[in-house]
Amino acid sequence: KYRCGLDICNDCDFLPWRCPDAFFGDNWRIRWENIYGIQKSAQIFYRRGSKTRNERRAMNTEDERMTSYTKKIIAMLYLAAIFLVYSPTIIFSYAFSDDWSTLSDVFSGKGSPFQWDMQSGRPLYAVARRLAFTLVHNLDDLAYLRFFTVISAFVFCFFLFSFIEKRNIFERKITTIAFPLLICLTPAVQVYNSWATCFPFVLSILLAGISYATLKPINKKTTIIRFAASVIILWFAFAIYQPTAMAFLFFVMLDNC
């Protein structure tokens, strides 16, 4: 039954904007058609409504997708915007928080955070941190690690754009383009870009996204091989940093909610 109590939607005294079923799913299109009896008007109002994600994906043909040239332009815009915002982390020489203790361990040769990172359940981060800081000989060299994070942020930004565009998650193209960039400019990502010790954390977010994209491909079923590959990639993300690997759930909700 409908909310008004009728078994079928027919012409009644309710105006479209007063009908309790007028703005739920396809019911409101039926209401306008029944009241006015004009198919064209109903179609006009229906086009203005929000289509479901499955409808948008069904309409997302190769002709309606962005061209490769457009994607290259968008990638260049992402690159320019990210480097513009995070350029101070590369230009200026500084250390932040744990960077000082790590530098002290490197210069003195007495301590190492390797054991602590391993005990924290981050083996890949322990190895990456140890190898990366062998390249650090002075304060200026920390910029190389931050530069790696900036590159990771750009790759993640374009990956998120491709993820959204292929799955047709947003109805408006401007939202599809702006959303990934805004995510890469959030405070958390800014901290990771400005903190040399956190240089692989954005990579962990990227791996979490790749893991979900591998598990749930477009128009393909999940196979055992895909499931196993997804688990391995997600393990890599967790082995770098557990909180950022939880971004896997962000992609789950983005694709399904």
Coordinates of C-alpha atoms in Angstrom, one line a residue:
K1 CA 0.0 0.0 0.0
Y2 CA 0.9 3.6 -0.5
R3 CA 1.3 6.0 2.4
C4 CA -2.1 7.4 1.7
G5 CA -3.7 4.0 2.2
L6 CA -4.5 3.2 -1.5
D7 CA -3.5 -0.1 -3.1
I8 CA -2.7 1.7 -6.4
C9 CA -1.8 5.3 -7.1
N10 CA -4.7 7.0 -9.0
D11 CA -6.1 10.4 -9.5
C12 CA -7.2 11.8 -6.1
D13 CA -7.6 15.2 -4.3
F14 CA -3.9 15.3 -3.3
L15 CA -1.8 17.8 -5.2
P16 CA 1.7 16.4 -6.2
W17 CA 3.5 18.4 -3.6
R18 CA 1.0 17.3 -0.9
C19 CA 0.9 13.6 -1.8
P20 CA 2.7 11.6 0.9
D21 CA 4.1 9.3 -1.9
A22 CA 5.0 12.1 -4.3
F23 CA 8.7 12.2 -3.7
F24 CA 9.6 8.6 -3.0
G25 CA 11.3 6.6 -5.7
D26 CA 9.4 6.4 -9.0
N27 CA 6.0 7.0 -7.3
W28 CA 6.2 10.7 -7.8
R29 CA 6.6 10.3 -11.6
I30 CA 3.4 8.1 -11.5
R31 CA 1.6 10.8 -9.6
W32 CA 2.4 13.5 -12.1
E33 CA 1.5 11.3 -15.0
N34 CA -1.8 10.3 -13.4
I35 CA -2.8 13.8 -12.4
Y36 CA -1.9 15.6 -15.6
G37 CA -2.0 12.7 -18.1
I38 CA 1.0 14.3 -19.9
Q39 CA 3.8 11.9 -20.5
K40 CA 6.2 14.6 -21.6
S41 CA 5.7 16.7 -18.5
A42 CA 6.3 13.7 -16.4
Q43 CA 9.5 12.9 -18.2
I44 CA 10.7 16.5 -17.7
F45 CA 10.1 16.3 -14.0
Y46 CA 11.6 12.9 -13.8
R47 CA 14.8 14.0 -15.5
R48 CA 15.2 16.7 -12.9
G49 CA 15.0 14.1 -10.1
S50 CA 18.0 12.2 -8.8
K51 CA 18.5 8.9 -10.6
T52 CA 19.6 5.8 -8.7
R53 CA 23.2 4.7 -8.9
N54 CA 22.3 1.6 -10.9
E55 CA 20.4 3.8 -13.4
R56 CA 23.4 6.1 -13.8
R57 CA 25.8 3.2 -14.2
A58 CA 23.5 1.7 -16.9
M59 CA 23.6 5.0 -18.7
N60 CA 27.3 5.4 -18.3
T61 CA 28.3 4.2 -21.8
E62 CA 31.6 4.7 -23.4
D63 CA 30.3 7.7 -25.3
E64 CA 29.1 9.5 -22.2
R65 CA 32.4 8.9 -20.3
M66 CA 35.1 11.5 -20.2
T67 CA 37.6 11.2 -23.1
S68 CA 41.3 10.4 -22.4
Y69 CA 42.2 13.9 -23.4
T70 CA 39.8 15.3 -20.8
K71 CA 41.3 13.0 -18.2
K72 CA 44.8 14.1 -19.0
I73 CA 43.7 17.7 -18.5
I74 CA 42.1 16.8 -15.2
A75 CA 45.3 15.0 -14.1
M76 CA 47.4 18.0 -14.9
L77 CA 45.0 20.2 -12.9
Y78 CA 45.3 17.8 -9.9
L79 CA 49.1 17.8 -10.2
A80 CA 49.3 21.6 -10.4
A81 CA 46.9 22.1 -7.4
I82 CA 48.5 19.5 -5.2
F83 CA 52.1 20.8 -5.9
L84 CA 50.9 24.4 -5.3
V85 CA 49.3 23.5 -2.0
Y86 CA 52.1 21.3 -0.7
S87 CA 55.1 23.1 -2.3
P88 CA 56.2 24.6 1.1
T89 CA 56.8 21.1 2.5
I90 CA 59.4 20.6 -0.3
I91 CA 60.9 24.1 -0.6
F92 CA 61.5 24.7 3.1
S93 CA 63.9 22.8 5.4
Y94 CA 62.3 21.7 8.7
A95 CA 61.6 18.8 10.9
F96 CA 58.4 18.1 12.8
S97 CA 57.8 16.1 16.0
D98 CA 59.1 12.5 15.5
D99 CA 61.4 13.7 12.7
W100 CA 63.8 15.1 15.3
S101 CA 64.1 11.9 17.3
T102 CA 64.5 9.9 14.1
L103 CA 67.3 12.3 12.9
S104 CA 69.0 11.9 16.3
D105 CA 69.0 8.1 15.9
V106 CA 70.4 8.4 12.4
F107 CA 73.1 10.9 13.3
S108 CA 74.1 9.1 16.5
G109 CA 73.8 5.6 15.2
K110 CA 72.8 4.3 18.6
G111 CA 69.0 3.9 18.3
S112 CA 66.5 2.8 15.7
P113 CA 62.7 2.8 15.5
F114 CA 62.8 -0.4 13.5
Q115 CA 62.0 -2.7 16.5
W116 CA 59.2 -0.4 17.7
D117 CA 57.6 -0.3 14.3
M118 CA 57.7 -4.1 14.0
Q119 CA 56.2 -4.5 17.4
S120 CA 53.4 -2.1 16.4
G121 CA 52.3 -4.4 13.6
R122 CA 53.7 -2.3 10.8
P123 CA 56.5 -4.4 9.2
L124 CA 56.4 -2.7 5.8
Y125 CA 56.5 0.7 7.4
A126 CA 59.5 -0.4 9.5
V127 CA 61.4 -1.5 6.5
A128 CA 60.4 1.5 4.4
R129 CA 61.3 3.9 7.2
R130 CA 64.7 2.3 7.8
L131 CA 65.6 2.3 4.1
A132 CA 64.3 5.9 3.6
F133 CA 66.3 7.4 6.5
T134 CA 69.5 5.8 5.2
L135 CA 69.2 8.5 2.5
V136 CA 68.8 11.3 5.0
H137 CA 72.2 12.9 5.9
N138 CA 70.9 16.3 7.1
L139 CA 67.8 18.3 7.7
D140 CA 67.4 19.3 4.1
D141 CA 67.1 15.6 3.0
L142 CA 63.8 15.2 4.8
A143 CA 62.3 17.1 1.8
Y144 CA 62.8 14.0 -0.3
L145 CA 60.5 12.0 1.9
R146 CA 57.9 14.7 1.9
F147 CA 58.2 14.9 -1.9
F148 CA 57.4 11.1 -2.1
T149 CA 54.2 11.8 -0.1
V150 CA 53.2 14.6 -2.4
I151 CA 53.6 12.3 -5.4
S152 CA 51.6 9.7 -3.5
A153 CA 48.8 12.2 -2.9
F154 CA 48.6 13.0 -6.6
V155 CA 48.4 9.4 -7.6
F156 CA 45.7 8.8 -4.9
C157 CA 43.8 11.8 -6.1
F158 CA 43.7 10.6 -9.7
F159 CA 42.9 7.1 -8.7
L160 CA 40.0 8.3 -6.6
F161 CA 38.8 10.3 -9.6
S162 CA 39.0 7.3 -11.9
F163 CA 37.2 5.2 -9.3
I164 CA 34.3 7.6 -9.1
E165 CA 34.1 8.3 -12.8
K166 CA 34.1 4.7 -13.9
R167 CA 31.5 3.7 -11.3
N168 CA 29.4 6.9 -12.1
I169 CA 29.0 7.5 -8.4
F170 CA 28.1 11.2 -8.7
E171 CA 25.6 12.6 -11.1
R172 CA 27.4 15.9 -11.7
K173 CA 30.8 15.9 -13.4
I174 CA 31.9 18.9 -11.4
T175 CA 31.4 16.8 -8.2
T176 CA 33.3 13.9 -9.7
I177 CA 36.2 16.2 -10.5
A178 CA 36.2 18.3 -7.3
F179 CA 35.6 15.6 -4.7
P180 CA 39.0 13.7 -5.1
L181 CA 40.9 17.0 -4.8
L182 CA 39.0 18.0 -1.7
I183 CA 39.8 14.7 -0.1
C184 CA 43.5 15.2 -0.8
L185 CA 43.3 18.6 0.9
T186 CA 41.8 17.4 4.1
P187 CA 43.7 18.1 7.4
A188 CA 44.8 14.4 7.8
V189 CA 46.4 14.3 4.3
Q190 CA 48.0 17.7 5.0
V191 CA 49.6 16.3 8.1
Y192 CA 50.9 13.3 6.2
N193 CA 52.4 15.5 3.6
S194 CA 54.1 17.8 6.0
W195 CA 55.5 15.1 8.4
A196 CA 58.4 13.3 6.9
T197 CA 58.0 10.4 9.3
C198 CA 54.6 9.7 7.8
F199 CA 55.8 9.6 4.2
P200 CA 54.2 6.2 3.3
F201 CA 50.8 6.8 4.9
V202 CA 49.1 8.2 1.8
L203 CA 50.4 5.1 -0.1
S204 CA 48.5 3.0 2.5
I205 CA 45.3 4.8 1.6
L206 CA 45.9 4.2 -2.0
L207 CA 46.5 0.5 -1.5
A208 CA 43.2 0.3 0.5
G209 CA 41.4 1.8 -2.5
I210 CA 43.1 -0.6 -4.9
S211 CA 42.2 -3.5 -2.7
Y212 CA 38.5 -2.7 -2.9
A213 CA 38.6 -1.9 -6.6
T214 CA 40.2 -5.4 -7.1
L215 CA 37.6 -7.0 -4.9
K216 CA 34.6 -5.3 -6.6
P217 CA 35.4 -4.7 -10.2
I218 CA 32.9 -3.0 -12.5
N219 CA 30.4 -5.4 -14.2
K220 CA 32.4 -8.4 -13.1
K221 CA 31.9 -11.0 -10.4
T222 CA 34.3 -11.4 -7.5
T223 CA 36.4 -14.5 -8.0
I224 CA 38.6 -16.4 -5.5
I225 CA 41.7 -15.0 -7.3
R226 CA 40.4 -11.4 -7.0
F227 CA 39.5 -12.0 -3.3
A228 CA 42.9 -13.3 -2.5
A229 CA 44.6 -10.5 -4.4
S230 CA 42.4 -8.0 -2.5
V231 CA 43.3 -9.5 0.8
I232 CA 47.1 -9.4 0.0
I233 CA 46.9 -5.7 -1.1
L234 CA 44.9 -4.8 2.0
W235 CA 47.5 -6.5 4.2
F236 CA 50.2 -4.3 2.6
A237 CA 48.1 -1.3 3.5
F238 CA 47.7 -2.5 7.1
A239 CA 51.4 -3.4 7.3
I240 CA 52.2 0.3 6.6
Y241 CA 49.7 2.0 8.9
Q242 CA 46.5 0.5 10.3
P243 CA 44.4 3.7 10.6
T244 CA 44.9 4.7 7.0
A245 CA 44.3 1.1 5.8
M246 CA 40.8 1.5 7.3
A247 CA 40.1 3.8 4.3
F248 CA 39.0 0.5 2.7
L249 CA 35.6 1.1 4.4
F250 CA 35.5 4.6 2.9
F251 CA 35.6 3.0 -0.6
V252 CA 33.0 0.5 0.4
M253 CA 30.6 3.2 1.6
L254 CA 31.4 5.5 -1.4
D255 CA 30.5 2.7 -3.8
N256 CA 27.4 1.3 -2.1
C257 CA 25.8 4.1 0.0

